[in-house]
MMTF fields as JSON, N, C-alpha, C and O atoms, coordinates in Angstrom:
{
  "mmtfVersion": "1.0.0",
  "mmtfProducer": "UNKNOWN",
  "numBonds": 379,
  "numAtoms": 380,
  "numGroups": 95,
  "numChains": 1,
  "numModels": 1,
  "chainsPerModel": [1],
  "groupsPerChain": [95],
  "chainIdList": ["A"],
  "bondAtomList": [4, 2, 8, 6, 12, 10, 16, 14, 20, 18, 24, 22, 28, 26, 32, 30, 36, 34, 40, 38, 44, 42, 48, 46, 52, 50, 56, 54, 60, 58, 64, 62, 68, 66, 72, 70, 76, 74, 80, 78, 84, 82, 88, 86, 92, 90, 96, 94, 100, 98, 104, 102, 108, 106, 112, 110, 116, 114, 120, 118, 124, 122, 128, 126, 132, 130, 136, 134, 140, 138, 144, 142, 148, 146, 152, 150, 156, 154, 160, 158, 164, 162, 168, 166, 172, 170, 176, 174, 180, 178, 184, 182, 188, 186, 192, 190, 196, 194, 200, 198, 204, 202, 208, 206, 212, 210, 216, 214, 220, 218, 224, 222, 228, 226, 232, 230, 236, 234, 240, 238, 244, 242, 248, 246, 252, 250, 256, 254, 260, 258, 264, 262, 268, 266, 272, 270, 276, 274, 280, 278, 284, 282, 288, 286, 292, 290, 296, 294, 300, 298, 304, 302, 308, 306, 312, 310, 316, 314, 320, 318, 324, 322, 328, 326, 332, 330, 336, 334, 340, 338, 344, 342, 348, 346, 352, 350, 356, 354, 360, 358, 364, 362, 368, 366, 372, 370, 376, 374],
  "bondOrderList": [1, 1, 1, 1, 1, 1, 1, 1, 1, 1, 1, 1, 1, 1, 1, 1, 1, 1, 1, 1, 1, 1, 1, 1, 1, 1, 1, 1, 1, 1, 1, 1, 1, 1, 1, 1, 1, 1, 1, 1, 1, 1, 1, 1, 1, 1, 1, 1, 1, 1, 1, 1, 1, 1, 1, 1, 1, 1, 1, 1, 1, 1, 1, 1, 1, 1, 1, 1, 1, 1, 1, 1, 1, 1, 1, 1, 1, 1, 1, 1, 1, 1, 1, 1, 1, 1, 1, 1, 1, 1, 1, 1, 1, 1],
  "groupList": [{"groupName": "MET", "atomNameList": ["N", "CA", "C", "O"], "elementList": ["N", "C", "C", "O"], "formalChargeList": [0, 0, 0, 0], "bondAtomList": [1, 0, 2, 1, 3, 2], "bondOrderList": [1, 1, 2], "singleLetterCode": "M", "chemCompType": "L-PEPTIDE LINKING"}, {"groupName": "SER", "atomNameList": ["N", "CA", "C", "O"], "elementList": ["N", "C", "C", "O"], "formalChargeList": [0, 0, 0, 0], "bondAtomList": [1, 0, 2, 1, 3, 2], "bondOrderList": [1, 1, 2], "singleLetterCode": "S", "chemCompType": "L-PEPTIDE LINKING"}, {"groupName": "GLU", "atomNameList": ["N", "CA", "C", "O"], "elementList": ["N", "C", "C", "O"], "formalChargeList": [0, 0, 0, 0], "bondAtomList": [1, 0, 2, 1, 3, 2], "bondOrderList": [1, 1, 2], "singleLetterCode": "E", "chemCompType": "L-PEPTIDE LINKING"}, {"groupName": "PRO", "atomNameList": ["N", "CA", "C", "O"], "elementList": ["N", "C", "C", "O"], "formalChargeList": [0, 0, 0, 0], "bondAtomList": [1, 0, 2, 1, 3, 2], "bondOrderList": [1, 1, 2], "singleLetterCode": "P", "chemCompType": "L-PEPTIDE LINKING"}, {"groupName": "GLN", "atomNameList": ["N", "CA", "C", "O"], "elementList": ["N", "C", "C", "O"], "formalChargeList": [0, 0, 0, 0], "bondAtomList": [1, 0, 2, 1, 3, 2], "bondOrderList": [1, 1, 2], "singleLetterCode": "Q", "chemCompType": "L-PEPTIDE LINKING"}, {"groupName": "PHE", "atomNameList": ["N", "CA", "C", "O"], "elementList": ["N", "C", "C", "O"], "formalChargeList": [0, 0, 0, 0], "bondAtomList": [1, 0, 2, 1, 3, 2], "bondOrderList": [1, 1, 2], "singleLetterCode": "F", "chemCompType": "L-PEPTIDE LINKING"}, {"groupName": "ALA", "atomNameList": ["N", "CA", "C", "O"], "elementList": ["N", "C", "C", "O"], "formalChargeList": [0, 0, 0, 0], "bondAtomList": [1, 0, 2, 1, 3, 2], "bondOrderList": [1, 1, 2], "singleLetterCode": "A", "chemCompType": "L-PEPTIDE LINKING"}, {"groupName": "ASP", "atomNameList": ["N", "CA", "C", "O"], "elementList": ["N", "C", "C", "O"], "formalChargeList": [0, 0, 0, 0], "bondAtomList": [1, 0, 2, 1, 3, 2], "bondOrderList": [1, 1, 2], "singleLetterCode": "D", "chemCompType": "L-PEPTIDE LINKING"}, {"groupName": "ARG", "atomNameList": ["N", "CA", "C", "O"], "elementList": ["N", "C", "C", "O"], "formalChargeList": [0, 0, 0, 0], "bondAtomList": [1, 0, 2, 1, 3, 2], "bondOrderList": [1, 1, 2], "singleLetterCode": "R", "chemCompType": "L-PEPTIDE LINKING"}, {"groupName": "GLY", "atomNameList": ["N", "CA", "C", "O"], "elementList": ["N", "C", "C", "O"], "formalChargeList": [0, 0, 0, 0], "bondAtomList": [1, 0, 2, 1, 3, 2], "bondOrderList": [1, 1, 2], "singleLetterCode": "G", "chemCompType": "PEPTIDE LINKING"}, {"groupName": "LEU", "atomNameList": ["N", "CA", "C", "O"], "elementList": ["N", "C", "C", "O"], "formalChargeList": [0, 0, 0, 0], "bondAtomList": [1, 0, 2, 1, 3, 2], "bondOrderList": [1, 1, 2], "singleLetterCode": "L", "chemCompType": "L-PEPTIDE LINKING"}, {"groupName": "ILE", "atomNameList": ["N", "CA", "C", "O"], "elementList": ["N", "C", "C", "O"], "formalChargeList": [0, 0, 0, 0], "bondAtomList": [1, 0, 2, 1, 3, 2], "bondOrderList": [1, 1, 2], "singleLetterCode": "I", "chemCompType": "L-PEPTIDE LINKING"}, {"groupName": "TRP", "atomNameList": ["N", "CA", "C", "O"], "elementList": ["N", "C", "C", "O"], "formalChargeList": [0, 0, 0, 0], "bondAtomList": [1, 0, 2, 1, 3, 2], "bondOrderList": [1, 1, 2], "singleLetterCode": "W", "chemCompType": "L-PEPTIDE LINKING"}, {"groupName": "LYS", "atomNameList": ["N", "CA", "C", "O"], "elementList": ["N", "C", "C", "O"], "formalChargeList": [0, 0, 0, 0], "bondAtomList": [1, 0, 2, 1, 3, 2], "bondOrderList": [1, 1, 2], "singleLetterCode": "K", "chemCompType": "L-PEPTIDE LINKING"}, {"groupName": "THR", "atomNameList": ["N", "CA", "C", "O"], "elementList": ["N", "C", "C", "O"], "formalChargeList": [0, 0, 0, 0], "bondAtomList": [1, 0, 2, 1, 3, 2], "bondOrderList": [1, 1, 2], "singleLetterCode": "T", "chemCompType": "L-PEPTIDE LINKING"}, {"groupName": "TYR", "atomNameList": ["N", "CA", "C", "O"], "elementList": ["N", "C", "C", "O"], "formalChargeList": [0, 0, 0, 0], "bondAtomList": [1, 0, 2, 1, 3, 2], "bondOrderList": [1, 1, 2], "singleLetterCode": "Y", "chemCompType": "L-PEPTIDE LINKING"}, {"groupName": "ASN", "atomNameList": ["N", "CA", "C", "O"], "elementList": ["N", "C", "C", "O"], "formalChargeList": [0, 0, 0, 0], "bondAtomList": [1, 0, 2, 1, 3, 2], "bondOrderList": [1, 1, 2], "singleLetterCode": "N", "chemCompType": "L-PEPTIDE LINKING"}, {"groupName": "VAL", "atomNameList": ["N", "CA", "C", "O"], "elementList": ["N", "C", "C", "O"], "formalChargeList": [0, 0, 0, 0], "bondAtomList": [1, 0, 2, 1, 3, 2], "bondOrderList": [1, 1, 2], "singleLetterCode": "V", "chemCompType": "L-PEPTIDE LINKING"}],
  "groupTypeList": [0, 1, 2, 3, 4, 5, 2, 6, 7, 8, 2, 6, 3, 9, 10, 1, 2, 0, 2, 0, 6, 11, 10, 2, 5, 2, 8, 9, 12, 12, 13, 5, 6, 6, 6, 13, 2, 4, 6, 11, 6, 6, 2, 5, 6, 0, 1, 3, 14, 4, 15, 15, 4, 10, 10, 16, 13, 10, 11, 7, 14, 3, 6, 6, 10, 6, 6, 4, 3, 10, 10, 17, 13, 8, 10, 8, 8, 0, 8, 2, 6, 8, 4, 8, 2, 8, 1, 1, 9, 8, 8, 9, 14, 8, 4],
  "groupIdList": [1, 2, 3, 4, 5, 6, 7, 8, 9, 10, 11, 12, 13, 14, 15, 16, 17, 18, 19, 20, 21, 22, 23, 24, 25, 26, 27, 28, 29, 30, 31, 32, 33, 34, 35, 36, 37, 38, 39, 40, 41, 42, 43, 44, 45, 46, 47, 48, 49, 50, 51, 52, 53, 54, 55, 56, 57, 58, 59, 60, 61, 62, 63, 64, 65, 66, 67, 68, 69, 70, 71, 72, 73, 74, 75, 76, 77, 78, 79, 80, 81, 82, 83, 84, 85, 86, 87, 88, 89, 90, 91, 92, 93, 94, 95],
  "secStructList": [7, 7, 7, 7, 7, 7, 4, 4, 4, 1, 7, 7, 6, 6, 7, 7, 2, 2, 2, 2, 2, 2, 2, 2, 2, 2, 2, 2, 4, 4, 4, 1, 1, 1, 7, 2, 2, 2, 2, 2, 2, 2, 2, 2, 1, 1, 7, 2, 2, 2, 2, 2, 2, 2, 2, 2, 2, 2, 6, 6, 1, 2, 2, 2, 2, 2, 2, 1, 2, 2, 2, 2, 2, 2, 2, 2, 2, 2, 2, 2, 2, 2, 2, 2, 2, 2, 2, 2, 2, 2, 2, 2, 2, 7, 7],
  "xCoordList": [83.452, 84.495, 85.745, 85.659, 86.883, 88.11, 88.736, 88.489, 89.551, 90.217, 91.401, 91.981, 91.772, 92.932, 94.206, 94.371, 95.089, 96.353, 97.387, 97.637, 97.984, 99.021, 100.361, 100.533, 101.312, 102.638, 103.255, 103.865, 103.109, 103.743, 103.097, 103.694, 101.893, 101.208, 101.81, 101.638, 102.502, 103.129, 104.391, 105.02, 104.753, 106.03, 107.144, 107.02, 108.204, 109.338, 110.577, 111.261, 110.873, 112.057, 113.312, 113.496, 114.15, 115.406, 115.338, 116.361, 114.154, 114.045, 113.693, 112.867, 114.331, 114.016, 112.723, 112.218, 112.206, 111.01, 111.284, 110.429, 112.479, 112.853, 112.886, 112.39, 113.46, 113.517, 112.123, 111.835, 111.261, 109.872, 109.178, 108.422, 109.436, 108.832, 109.314, 108.534, 110.592, 111.131, 110.465, 110.075, 110.331, 109.665, 108.211, 107.726, 107.532, 106.137, 106.041, 105.132, 106.962, 106.998, 107.178, 106.484, 108.099, 108.336, 107.102, 106.846, 106.348, 105.124, 104.1, 103.335, 104.068, 103.003, 103.407, 102.585, 104.66, 105.12, 104.314, 104.186, 103.775, 103.019, 101.747, 101.126, 101.345, 100.15, 100.39, 99.439, 101.66, 101.982, 101.789, 102.114, 101.264, 100.985, 102.274, 102.336, 103.28, 104.536, 105.396, 105.102, 106.44, 107.415, 108.054, 108.08, 108.568, 109.109, 110.23, 110.289, 111.109, 112.223, 111.725, 112.288, 110.68, 110.101, 109.439, 109.537, 108.77, 108.118, 109.152, 108.918, 110.295, 111.381, 111.864, 112.008, 112.113, 112.598, 111.573, 111.939, 110.303, 109.256, 109.046, 108.861, 109.076, 108.769, 109.94, 109.737, 111.169, 112.322, 113.384, 114.353, 113.215, 114.186, 115.606, 116.557, 115.719, 117.037, 117.025, 115.969, 118.2, 118.295, 117.922, 118.014, 117.502, 117.22, 118.43, 118.269, 119.628, 120.832, 120.969, 121.23, 120.793, 120.868, 119.783, 120.033, 118.585, 117.459, 117.758, 117.568, 118.224, 118.474, 119.652, 119.664, 120.635, 121.721, 121.174, 121.521, 120.32, 119.696, 118.82, 118.868, 118.023, 117.128, 117.911, 117.525, 119.0, 119.79, 120.411, 120.476, 120.862, 121.38, 120.252, 120.409, 119.114, 117.973, 117.45, 117.153, 117.332, 116.754, 117.686, 117.292, 118.907, 119.832, 119.782, 120.479, 118.971, 118.927, 117.861, 116.792, 118.147, 117.148, 115.891, 114.787, 116.059, 114.907, 113.926, 112.714, 114.436, 113.563, 112.859, 111.67, 113.592, 112.999, 111.895, 110.858, 112.106, 111.091, 109.87, 108.743, 110.085, 108.985, 108.149, 106.923, 108.798, 108.12, 108.685, 109.333, 108.463, 109.126, 108.805, 109.709, 107.568, 107.227, 107.859, 108.407, 107.781, 108.365, 109.877, 110.439, 110.534, 111.996, 112.46, 113.427, 111.788, 112.181, 111.991, 112.817, 110.902, 110.662, 111.742, 112.264, 112.078, 113.108, 114.478, 115.253, 114.773, 116.04, 116.08, 117.101, 114.962, 114.908, 115.098, 115.817, 114.461, 114.598, 116.039, 116.564, 116.672, 118.061, 118.974, 119.85, 118.757, 119.577, 119.376, 120.335, 118.163, 117.904, 118.637, 119.203, 118.628, 119.35, 120.852, 121.532, 121.374, 122.802, 123.173, 124.203, 122.323, 122.587, 122.556, 123.39, 121.596, 121.474, 122.712, 123.233, 123.178, 124.385, 125.605, 126.405, 125.752, 126.944, 126.91, 127.959, 125.745, 125.67, 125.934, 126.478, 125.565, 125.847, 127.327, 127.842, 128.01, 129.462, 130.197, 131.161, 129.742, 130.412, 130.303, 131.215, 129.184, 128.994, 129.869, 130.057, 130.424, 131.233, 132.714, 133.485, 133.116, 134.535, 134.831, 133.987, 136.076, 136.491, 137.718, 138.209],
  "yCoordList": [119.626, 118.789, 119.643, 120.727, 119.172, 119.939, 119.663, 118.635, 120.615, 120.472, 119.533, 119.425, 118.845, 117.941, 118.731, 119.863, 118.11, 118.753, 118.348, 117.161, 119.335, 119.075, 118.953, 119.39, 118.349, 118.14, 119.445, 119.474, 120.518, 121.785, 122.433, 123.321, 122.012, 122.59, 122.118, 122.779, 121.006, 120.493, 121.276, 121.825, 121.322, 121.937, 121.055, 119.831, 121.675, 120.933, 121.292, 122.265, 120.521, 120.821, 120.824, 119.952, 121.795, 121.859, 122.675, 122.867, 123.162, 123.974, 125.409, 125.655, 126.343, 127.753, 128.1, 127.314, 129.28, 129.734, 129.835, 129.493, 130.307, 130.428, 129.047, 128.882, 128.068, 126.718, 126.13, 125.485, 126.352, 125.887, 126.587, 125.961, 127.887, 128.642, 128.125, 128.049, 127.767, 127.23, 125.903, 125.681, 125.022, 123.74, 123.954, 123.297, 124.849, 125.133, 125.723, 125.38, 126.597, 127.178, 126.079, 126.07, 125.166, 124.072, 123.185, 122.652, 123.03, 122.229, 122.846, 122.125, 124.184, 124.795, 125.976, 126.86, 126.024, 127.181, 127.377, 128.507, 126.325, 126.42, 127.234, 127.614, 127.511, 128.317, 129.796, 130.563, 130.198, 131.593, 131.896, 131.072, 133.069, 133.441, 133.68, 133.38, 134.206, 134.539, 133.289, 132.223, 133.447, 132.377, 132.088, 132.949, 130.879, 130.478, 131.414, 131.771, 131.81, 132.677, 134.021, 134.565, 134.558, 135.819, 135.633, 136.501, 134.506, 134.22, 134.062, 134.495, 133.448, 133.307, 134.685, 134.949, 135.559, 136.906, 137.662, 138.341, 137.545, 138.263, 137.693, 138.439, 136.383, 135.713, 135.757, 135.944, 135.584, 135.417, 136.506, 136.506, 137.427, 138.512, 137.97, 138.454, 136.962, 136.399, 135.953, 135.816, 135.733, 135.278, 133.797, 133.079, 133.346, 131.917, 131.038, 129.951, 131.504, 130.732, 130.544, 129.436, 131.624, 131.527, 130.592, 129.772, 130.722, 129.89, 128.408, 127.586, 128.072, 126.661, 126.105, 124.921, 126.941, 126.492, 126.151, 125.12, 127.024, 126.746, 125.505, 124.659, 125.399, 124.253, 122.951, 121.971, 122.925, 121.695, 121.291, 120.102, 122.243, 121.929, 121.453, 120.503, 122.13, 121.825, 120.413, 119.719, 119.975, 118.648, 117.512, 116.346, 117.848, 116.834, 116.709, 115.871, 117.526, 117.498, 116.536, 116.414, 115.856, 114.981, 115.738, 115.195, 116.992, 117.775, 118.025, 117.931, 118.339, 118.562, 117.267, 117.27, 116.171, 114.874, 114.522, 113.99, 114.81, 114.525, 115.42, 114.976, 116.677, 117.634, 117.401, 117.51, 117.082, 116.943, 115.735, 115.92, 114.527, 113.368, 113.159, 112.868, 113.296, 113.073, 114.116, 113.787, 115.36, 116.442, 116.29, 116.376, 116.068, 115.97, 114.791, 114.915, 113.663, 112.5, 112.793, 112.394, 113.493, 113.834, 114.793, 114.619, 115.801, 116.755, 116.087, 116.423, 115.15, 114.412, 113.582, 113.548, 112.906, 112.112, 112.995, 112.629, 114.145, 115.069, 115.553, 115.646, 115.857, 116.305, 115.205, 115.456, 113.981, 112.856, 112.6, 112.267, 112.745, 112.551, 113.613, 113.305, 114.864, 115.932, 115.66, 115.892, 115.167, 114.862, 113.735, 113.795, 112.698, 111.588, 112.08, 111.687, 112.937, 113.472, 114.28, 114.152, 115.116, 115.915, 115.024, 115.243, 114.024, 113.178, 112.302, 112.033, 111.857, 111.053, 111.931, 111.451, 113.191, 114.126, 114.398, 114.571, 114.436, 114.672, 113.496, 113.679, 112.282, 111.111, 111.09, 110.633, 111.588, 111.59, 112.582, 112.449, 113.595, 114.611, 114.254, 114.824, 113.332, 112.943, 111.916, 111.103, 111.989, 111.018, 110.283, 109.429],
  "zCoordList": [152.653, 152.069, 151.848, 151.271, 152.296, 152.138, 150.776, 150.146, 150.349, 149.059, 149.2, 150.28, 148.111, 148.195, 148.467, 148.01, 149.213, 149.531, 148.494, 148.285, 147.85, 146.869, 147.565, 148.703, 146.858, 147.437, 147.925, 148.994, 147.164, 147.515, 148.726, 149.334, 149.091, 150.233, 151.549, 152.573, 151.542, 152.753, 153.042, 152.137, 154.311, 154.647, 154.111, 154.07, 153.714, 153.173, 153.975, 153.656, 155.01, 155.811, 154.943, 154.094, 155.163, 154.43, 153.154, 152.497, 152.783, 151.578, 151.949, 152.828, 151.269, 151.485, 150.745, 149.943, 151.03, 150.316, 148.825, 148.008, 148.465, 147.051, 146.393, 145.279, 147.065, 146.497, 146.326, 145.318, 147.311, 147.188, 146.02, 145.277, 145.86, 144.759, 143.411, 142.462, 143.317, 142.065, 141.728, 140.582, 142.71, 142.458, 142.04, 141.12, 142.698, 142.357, 140.948, 140.192, 140.6, 139.264, 138.216, 137.199, 138.459, 137.512, 137.363, 136.283, 138.428, 138.349, 137.425, 136.784, 137.34, 136.574, 135.722, 135.478, 135.256, 134.49, 133.214, 132.743, 132.653, 131.405, 131.573, 130.58, 132.813, 133.067, 132.785, 132.633, 132.714, 132.455, 130.975, 130.12, 130.679, 129.298, 128.51, 127.317, 129.158, 128.485, 128.297, 128.839, 127.533, 127.368, 128.72, 129.6, 128.882, 130.177, 130.632, 131.808, 129.731, 130.109, 130.627, 131.577, 130.014, 130.475, 131.838, 132.705, 132.021, 133.299, 134.406, 135.534, 134.098, 135.075, 135.513, 136.707, 134.547, 134.864, 135.713, 136.671, 135.365, 136.097, 137.497, 138.459, 137.6, 138.872, 139.856, 141.056, 139.347, 140.23, 140.113, 140.872, 139.176, 138.978, 138.801, 139.415, 137.954, 137.631, 136.176, 135.559, 135.651, 134.268, 134.196, 135.191, 133.013, 132.858, 133.203, 133.757, 132.877, 133.194, 134.7, 135.167, 135.463, 136.926, 137.453, 138.336, 136.908, 137.339, 137.109, 138.005, 135.912, 135.614, 136.416, 136.75, 136.726, 137.601, 138.99, 139.565, 139.52, 140.82, 140.757, 141.65, 139.71, 139.563, 139.504, 140.142, 138.75, 138.638, 139.965, 140.277, 140.74, 142.077, 142.981, 143.748, 142.878, 143.735, 143.526, 144.499, 142.282, 142.043, 142.447, 142.435, 142.799, 143.309, 144.83, 145.403, 145.486, 146.947, 147.46, 146.861, 148.562, 149.175, 149.612, 149.556, 150.046, 150.499, 149.355, 149.549, 148.177, 147.015, 146.629, 146.311, 146.66, 146.329, 147.313, 146.917, 148.574, 149.59, 149.421, 149.637, 149.035, 148.906, 147.657, 147.701, 146.546, 145.257, 144.5, 143.469, 144.971, 144.364, 142.881, 142.098, 142.489, 141.081, 140.177, 139.125, 140.586, 139.802, 139.706, 138.614, 140.827, 140.845, 139.993, 139.241, 140.103, 139.283, 137.799, 136.978, 137.447, 136.037, 135.537, 134.435, 136.337, 135.935, 135.809, 134.915, 136.696, 136.596, 135.316, 134.629, 134.989, 133.753, 132.527, 131.597, 132.528, 131.397, 131.262, 130.153, 132.38, 132.355, 131.82, 130.992, 132.306, 131.843, 130.354, 129.658, 129.855, 128.423, 127.603, 126.555, 128.076, 127.368, 127.376, 126.376, 128.509, 128.6, 127.649, 126.977, 127.592, 126.657, 125.217, 124.401, 124.908, 123.555, 123.177, 122.069, 124.111, 123.834, 123.653, 122.744, 124.508, 124.413, 123.166, 122.581, 122.749, 121.522, 120.303, 119.309, 120.36, 119.267, 119.14, 118.035, 120.264, 120.236, 119.621, 118.877, 119.931, 119.364, 117.855, 117.165, 117.339, 115.9, 115.169, 113.96, 115.874, 115.208, 115.209, 114.437, 116.052, 116.11, 115.034, 114.655, 114.554, 113.529, 113.949, 113.211]
}
């Protein structure tokens, strides 16, 4: 009996190895013992700011959506919720 094929196991045309690694990391970053920021530095040798900038660009691409549709849609929803939260907080501070 063969093992189930996960989304990341398929080839993803249009995505680099780094982009595939970022998507895979987002799928299972909680498996790392260290805090996410430490795991980002260890795994990708970049700052969390650089990582999140890449991730935000990546989840807007059709290739990422095709490769990991559930993950990309979840990350987009989370981003939109954070944006709504920030914008509603700003409205409350203006007079």
